[in-house]
PDB file of C-alpha atoms in Angstrom:
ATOM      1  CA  UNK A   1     115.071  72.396  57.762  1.00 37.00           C
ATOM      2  CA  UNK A   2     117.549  74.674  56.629  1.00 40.00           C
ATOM      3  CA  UNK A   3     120.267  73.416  54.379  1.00 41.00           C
ATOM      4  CA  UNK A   4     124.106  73.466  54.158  1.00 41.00           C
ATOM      5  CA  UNK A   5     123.494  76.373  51.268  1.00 43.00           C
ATOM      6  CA  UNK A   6     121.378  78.018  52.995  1.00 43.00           C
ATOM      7  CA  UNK A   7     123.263  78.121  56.286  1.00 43.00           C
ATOM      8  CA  UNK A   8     126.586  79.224  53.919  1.00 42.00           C
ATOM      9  CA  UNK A   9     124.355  82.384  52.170  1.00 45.00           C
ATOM     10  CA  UNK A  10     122.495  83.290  55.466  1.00 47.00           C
ATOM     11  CA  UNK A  11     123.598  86.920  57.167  1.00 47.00           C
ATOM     12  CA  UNK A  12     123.346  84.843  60.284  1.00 49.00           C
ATOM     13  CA  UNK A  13     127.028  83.662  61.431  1.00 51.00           C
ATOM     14  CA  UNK A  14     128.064  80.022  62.476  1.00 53.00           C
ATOM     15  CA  UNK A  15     129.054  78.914  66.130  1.00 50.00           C
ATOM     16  CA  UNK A  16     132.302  79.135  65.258  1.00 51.00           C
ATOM     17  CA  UNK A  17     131.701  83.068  63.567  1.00 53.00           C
ATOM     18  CA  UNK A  18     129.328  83.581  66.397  1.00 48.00           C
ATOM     19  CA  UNK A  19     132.679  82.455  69.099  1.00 51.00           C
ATOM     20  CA  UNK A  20     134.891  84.614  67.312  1.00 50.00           C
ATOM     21  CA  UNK A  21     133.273  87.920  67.239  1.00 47.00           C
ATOM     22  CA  UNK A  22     131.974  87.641  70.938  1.00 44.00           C
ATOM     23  CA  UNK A  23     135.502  86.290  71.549  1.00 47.00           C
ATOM     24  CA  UNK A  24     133.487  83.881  73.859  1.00 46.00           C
ATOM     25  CA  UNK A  25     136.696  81.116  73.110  1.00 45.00           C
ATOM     26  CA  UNK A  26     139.146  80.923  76.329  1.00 46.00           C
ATOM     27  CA  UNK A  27     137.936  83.879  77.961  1.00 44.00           C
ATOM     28  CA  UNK A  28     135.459  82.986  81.099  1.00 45.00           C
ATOM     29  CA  UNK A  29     136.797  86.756  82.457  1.00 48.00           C
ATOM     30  CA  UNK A  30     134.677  88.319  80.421  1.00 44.00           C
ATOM     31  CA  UNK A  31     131.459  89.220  81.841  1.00 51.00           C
ATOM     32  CA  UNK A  32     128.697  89.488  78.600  1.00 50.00           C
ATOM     33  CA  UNK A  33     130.314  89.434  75.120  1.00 53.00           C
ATOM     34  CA  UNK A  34     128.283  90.633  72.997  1.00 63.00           C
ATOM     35  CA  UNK A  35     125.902  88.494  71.046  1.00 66.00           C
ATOM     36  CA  UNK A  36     125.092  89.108  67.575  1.00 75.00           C
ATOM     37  CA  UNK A  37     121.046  88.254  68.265  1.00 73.00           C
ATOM     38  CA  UNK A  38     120.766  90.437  71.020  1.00 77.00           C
ATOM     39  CA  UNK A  39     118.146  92.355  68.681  1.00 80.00           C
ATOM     40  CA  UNK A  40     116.912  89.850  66.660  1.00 84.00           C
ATOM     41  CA  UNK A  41     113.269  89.425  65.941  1.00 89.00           C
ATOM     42  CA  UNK A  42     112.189  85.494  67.089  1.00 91.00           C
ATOM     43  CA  UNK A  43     112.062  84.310  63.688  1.00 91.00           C
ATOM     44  CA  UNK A  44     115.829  84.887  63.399  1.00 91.00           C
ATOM     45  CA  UNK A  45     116.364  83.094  66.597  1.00 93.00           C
ATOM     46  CA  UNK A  46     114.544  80.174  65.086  1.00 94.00           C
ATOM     47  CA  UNK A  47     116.143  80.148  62.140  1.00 94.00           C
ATOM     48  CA  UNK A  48     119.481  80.086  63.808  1.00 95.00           C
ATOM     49  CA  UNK A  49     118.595  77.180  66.104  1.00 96.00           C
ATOM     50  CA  UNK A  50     117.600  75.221  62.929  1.00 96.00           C
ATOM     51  CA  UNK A  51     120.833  76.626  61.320  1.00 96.00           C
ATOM     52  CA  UNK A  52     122.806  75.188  64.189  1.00 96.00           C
ATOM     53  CA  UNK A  53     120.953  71.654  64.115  1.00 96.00           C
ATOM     54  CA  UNK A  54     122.180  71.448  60.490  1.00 96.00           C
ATOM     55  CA  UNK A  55     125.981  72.081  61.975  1.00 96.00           C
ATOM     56  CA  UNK A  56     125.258  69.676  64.278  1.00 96.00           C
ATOM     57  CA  UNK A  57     124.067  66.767  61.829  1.00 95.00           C
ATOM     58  CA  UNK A  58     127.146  67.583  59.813  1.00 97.00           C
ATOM     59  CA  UNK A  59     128.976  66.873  62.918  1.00 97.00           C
ATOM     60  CA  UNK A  60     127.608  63.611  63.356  1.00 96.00           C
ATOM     61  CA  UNK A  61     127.983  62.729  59.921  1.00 97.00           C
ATOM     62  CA  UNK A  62     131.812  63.823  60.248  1.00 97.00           C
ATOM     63  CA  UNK A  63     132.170  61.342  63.492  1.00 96.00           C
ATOM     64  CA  UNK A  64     130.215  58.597  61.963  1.00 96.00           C
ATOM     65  CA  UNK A  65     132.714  58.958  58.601  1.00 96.00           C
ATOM     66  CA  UNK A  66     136.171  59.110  60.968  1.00 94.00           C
ATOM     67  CA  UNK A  67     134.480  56.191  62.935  1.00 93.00           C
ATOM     68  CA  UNK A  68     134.168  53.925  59.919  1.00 94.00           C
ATOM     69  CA  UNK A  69     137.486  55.077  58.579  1.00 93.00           C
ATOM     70  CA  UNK A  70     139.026  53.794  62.463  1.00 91.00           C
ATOM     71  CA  UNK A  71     137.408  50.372  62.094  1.00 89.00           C
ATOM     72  CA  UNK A  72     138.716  50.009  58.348  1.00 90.00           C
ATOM     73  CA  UNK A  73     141.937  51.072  59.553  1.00 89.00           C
ATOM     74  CA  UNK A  74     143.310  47.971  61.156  1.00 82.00           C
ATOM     75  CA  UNK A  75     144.126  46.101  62.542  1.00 84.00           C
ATOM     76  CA  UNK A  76     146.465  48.016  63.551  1.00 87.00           C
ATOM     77  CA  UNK A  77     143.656  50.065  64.168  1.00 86.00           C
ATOM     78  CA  UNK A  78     144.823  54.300  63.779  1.00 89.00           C
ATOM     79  CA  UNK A  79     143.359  55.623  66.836  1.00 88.00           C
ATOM     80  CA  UNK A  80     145.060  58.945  66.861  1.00 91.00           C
ATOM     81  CA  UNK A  81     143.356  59.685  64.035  1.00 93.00           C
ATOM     82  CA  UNK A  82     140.225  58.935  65.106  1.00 91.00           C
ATOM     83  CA  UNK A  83     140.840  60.557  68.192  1.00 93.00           C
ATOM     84  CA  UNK A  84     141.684  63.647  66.535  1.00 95.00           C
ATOM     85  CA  UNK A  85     138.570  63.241  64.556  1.00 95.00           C
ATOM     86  CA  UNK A  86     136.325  62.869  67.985  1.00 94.00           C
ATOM     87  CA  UNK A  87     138.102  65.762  69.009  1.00 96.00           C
ATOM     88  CA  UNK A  88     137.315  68.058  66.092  1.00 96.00           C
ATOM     89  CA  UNK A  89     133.429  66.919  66.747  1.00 95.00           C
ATOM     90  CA  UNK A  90     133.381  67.437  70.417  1.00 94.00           C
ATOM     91  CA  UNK A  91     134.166  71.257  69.458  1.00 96.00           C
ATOM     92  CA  UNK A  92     132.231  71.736  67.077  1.00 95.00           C
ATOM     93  CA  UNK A  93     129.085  70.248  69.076  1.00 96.00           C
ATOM     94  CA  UNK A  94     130.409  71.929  72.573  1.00 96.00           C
ATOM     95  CA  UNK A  95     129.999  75.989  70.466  1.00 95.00           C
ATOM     96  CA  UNK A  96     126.914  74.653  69.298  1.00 96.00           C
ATOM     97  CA  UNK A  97     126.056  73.450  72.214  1.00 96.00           C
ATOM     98  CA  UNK A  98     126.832  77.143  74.219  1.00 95.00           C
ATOM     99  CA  UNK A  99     125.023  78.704  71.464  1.00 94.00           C
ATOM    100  CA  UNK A 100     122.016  77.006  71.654  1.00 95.00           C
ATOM    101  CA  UNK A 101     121.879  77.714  75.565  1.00 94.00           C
ATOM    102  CA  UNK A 102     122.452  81.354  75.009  1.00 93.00           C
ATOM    103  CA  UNK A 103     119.029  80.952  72.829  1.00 94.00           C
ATOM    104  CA  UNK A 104     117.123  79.759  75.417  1.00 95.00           C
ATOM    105  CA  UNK A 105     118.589  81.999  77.716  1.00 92.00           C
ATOM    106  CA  UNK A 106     117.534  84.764  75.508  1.00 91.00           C
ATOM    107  CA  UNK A 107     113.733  83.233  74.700  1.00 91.00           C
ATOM    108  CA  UNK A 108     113.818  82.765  78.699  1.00 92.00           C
ATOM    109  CA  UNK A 109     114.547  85.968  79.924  1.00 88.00           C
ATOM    110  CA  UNK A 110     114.085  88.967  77.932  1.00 86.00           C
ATOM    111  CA  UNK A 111     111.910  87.714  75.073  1.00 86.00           C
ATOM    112  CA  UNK A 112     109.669  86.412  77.922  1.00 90.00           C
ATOM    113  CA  UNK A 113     109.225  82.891  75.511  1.00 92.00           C
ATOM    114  CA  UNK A 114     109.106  79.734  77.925  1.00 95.00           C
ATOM    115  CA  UNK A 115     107.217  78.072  75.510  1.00 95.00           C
ATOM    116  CA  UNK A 116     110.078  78.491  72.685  1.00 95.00           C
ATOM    117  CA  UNK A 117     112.487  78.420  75.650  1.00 95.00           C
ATOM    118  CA  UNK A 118     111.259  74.951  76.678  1.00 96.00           C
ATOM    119  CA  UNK A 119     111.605  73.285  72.535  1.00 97.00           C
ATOM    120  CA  UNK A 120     114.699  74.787  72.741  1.00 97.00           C
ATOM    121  CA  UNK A 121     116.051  73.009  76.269  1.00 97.00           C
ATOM    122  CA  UNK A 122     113.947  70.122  75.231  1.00 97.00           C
ATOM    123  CA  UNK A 123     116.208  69.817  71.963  1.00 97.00           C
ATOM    124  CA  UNK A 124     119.512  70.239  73.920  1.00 97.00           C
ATOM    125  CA  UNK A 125     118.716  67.621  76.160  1.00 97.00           C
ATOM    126  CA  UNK A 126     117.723  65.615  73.408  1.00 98.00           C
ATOM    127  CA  UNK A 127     121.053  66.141  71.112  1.00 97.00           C
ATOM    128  CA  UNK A 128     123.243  65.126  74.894  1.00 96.00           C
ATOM    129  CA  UNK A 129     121.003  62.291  74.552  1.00 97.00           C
ATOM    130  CA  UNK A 130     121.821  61.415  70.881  1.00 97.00           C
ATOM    131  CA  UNK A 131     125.653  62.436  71.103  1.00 96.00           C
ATOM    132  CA  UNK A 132     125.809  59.735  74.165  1.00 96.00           C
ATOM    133  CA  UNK A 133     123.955  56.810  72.601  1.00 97.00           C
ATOM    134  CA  UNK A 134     126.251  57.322  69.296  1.00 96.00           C
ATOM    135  CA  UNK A 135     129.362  57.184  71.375  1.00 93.00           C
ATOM    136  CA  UNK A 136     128.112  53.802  73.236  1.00 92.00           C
ATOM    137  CA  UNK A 137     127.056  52.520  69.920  1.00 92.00           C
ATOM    138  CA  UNK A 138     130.695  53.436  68.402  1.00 91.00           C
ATOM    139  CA  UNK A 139     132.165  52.177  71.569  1.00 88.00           C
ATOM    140  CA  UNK A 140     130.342  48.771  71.522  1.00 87.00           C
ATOM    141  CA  UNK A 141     131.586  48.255  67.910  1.00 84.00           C
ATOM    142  CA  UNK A 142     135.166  48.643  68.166  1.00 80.00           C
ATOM    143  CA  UNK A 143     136.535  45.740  67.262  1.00 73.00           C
ATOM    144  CA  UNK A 144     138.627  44.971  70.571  1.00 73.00           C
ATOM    145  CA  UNK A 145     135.511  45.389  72.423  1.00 72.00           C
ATOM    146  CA  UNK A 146     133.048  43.749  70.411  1.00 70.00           C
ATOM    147  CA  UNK A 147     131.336  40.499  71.641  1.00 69.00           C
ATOM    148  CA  UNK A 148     128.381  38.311  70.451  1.00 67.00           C
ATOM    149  CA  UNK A 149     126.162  39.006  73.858  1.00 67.00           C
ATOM    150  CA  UNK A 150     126.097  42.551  73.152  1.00 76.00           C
ATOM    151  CA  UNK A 151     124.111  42.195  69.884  1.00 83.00           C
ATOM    152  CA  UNK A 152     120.574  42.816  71.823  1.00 87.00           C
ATOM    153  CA  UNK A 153     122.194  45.442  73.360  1.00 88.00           C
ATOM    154  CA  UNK A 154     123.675  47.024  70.430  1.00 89.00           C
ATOM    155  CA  UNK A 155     119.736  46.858  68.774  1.00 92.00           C
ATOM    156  CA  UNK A 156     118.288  48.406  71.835  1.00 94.00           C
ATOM    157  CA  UNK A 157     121.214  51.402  71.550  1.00 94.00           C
ATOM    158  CA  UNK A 158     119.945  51.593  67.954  1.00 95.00           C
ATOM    159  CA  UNK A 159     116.231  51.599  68.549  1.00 97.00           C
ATOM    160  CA  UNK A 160     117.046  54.516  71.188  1.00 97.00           C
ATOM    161  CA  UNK A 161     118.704  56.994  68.277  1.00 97.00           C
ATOM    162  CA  UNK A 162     115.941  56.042  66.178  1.00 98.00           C
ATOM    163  CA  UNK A 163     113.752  57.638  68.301  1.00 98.00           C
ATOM    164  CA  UNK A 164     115.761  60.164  69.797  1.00 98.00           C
ATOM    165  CA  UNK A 165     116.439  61.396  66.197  1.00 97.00           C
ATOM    166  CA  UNK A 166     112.186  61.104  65.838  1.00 98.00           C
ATOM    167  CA  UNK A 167     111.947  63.126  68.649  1.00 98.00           C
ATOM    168  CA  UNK A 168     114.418  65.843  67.943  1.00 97.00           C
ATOM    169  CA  UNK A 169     112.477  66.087  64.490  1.00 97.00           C
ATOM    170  CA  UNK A 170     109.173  66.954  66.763  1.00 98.00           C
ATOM    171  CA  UNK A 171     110.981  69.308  68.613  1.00 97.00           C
ATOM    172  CA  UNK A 172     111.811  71.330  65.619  1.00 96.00           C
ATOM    173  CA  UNK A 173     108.763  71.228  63.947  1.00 96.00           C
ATOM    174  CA  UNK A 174     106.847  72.045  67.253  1.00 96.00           C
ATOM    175  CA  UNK A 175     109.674  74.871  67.407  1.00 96.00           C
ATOM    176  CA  UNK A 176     108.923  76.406  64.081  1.00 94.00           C
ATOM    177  CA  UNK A 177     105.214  76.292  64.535  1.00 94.00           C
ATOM    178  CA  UNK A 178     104.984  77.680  67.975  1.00 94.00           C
ATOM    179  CA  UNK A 179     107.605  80.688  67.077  1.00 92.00           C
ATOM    180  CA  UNK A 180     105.151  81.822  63.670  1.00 88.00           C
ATOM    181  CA  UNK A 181     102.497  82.319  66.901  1.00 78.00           C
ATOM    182  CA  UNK A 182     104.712  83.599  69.637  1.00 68.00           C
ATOM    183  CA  UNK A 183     102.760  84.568  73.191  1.00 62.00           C
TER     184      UNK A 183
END
């Protein structure tokens, strides 16, 4: 997995880089920007998938801090700010998001890699699966909405990241292994 450092010293750019040199960000006229992989050998697609897992876990560690700052805030409880918080996530996993489908697209199409192209979708689906069960769990915990009958539920939401998170984690290995061998 490819750490925070690494990500920061990599030539590769972030979503958010990535969004503002293709000026991809509010303009749906535009027919192809141009996409700084267009060229790049598979490894360097890899790397940037694993690259944008590590902006999404950063994410996710970002909502879970601005959710536990919202239930320590109250009561009154400061929703605006974790609003904003939510907010700032949801945009950070939406470029990341249109990234990695531009990947696929890529190992899809003209790299003529469904094998890569299917970890790929098969992590996306699996990261809309993650991103919903954390906002069910954080729903199910605020405190104006929390009840004692929801406990088994609340473990069963829990079990279900466990092993979404498990299965992302095989995705990427599989990912990595399959791209050293490409078809």
């Amino acid at each position: 997995m490819i750490t925070a450092e690494a990500a920061v010293e990599s030539p590769i750019p972030t979503a958010a880089e990535a969004e503002a040199a293709t000026g991809a960000r509010g303009s749906p006229e535009l027919e192809e920007p141009a996409w700084p992989w267009k060229d790049a050998p598979i490894r360097a697609l890899v790397q940037r998938i694993h690259q944008l897992q590590a902006e999404r876990a950063q994410a996710f560690r970002r909502l879970e801090e601005g959710h536990r700052q919202y239930l320590h805030s109250g009561p009154p409880y400061d929703f605006p700010r974790y609003r904003s918080k939510v907010h700032e996530v949801t945009q950070v996993f939406a470029a990341a998001s249109r990234e990695v489908l531009a990947v696929e697209a890529e190992l899809a199409g003209p790299r003529a890699q469904p094998l890569l192209a299917g970890h790929v979708r098969n992590l996306q689906q699996l990261e809309q699966t993650r991103l919903a069960t954390v906002a069910l769990l954080q729903l199910m915990e605020a405190p104006e909405l929390t009840r004692k009958e929801d406990t088994l539920q609340r473990h069963q939401l829990k079990m279900k990241l466990i092993k979404t998170m498990e299965a992302i984690s095989e995705v990427l290995q599989d990912l990595r292994f399959d791209a050293e061998f490409p078809e």
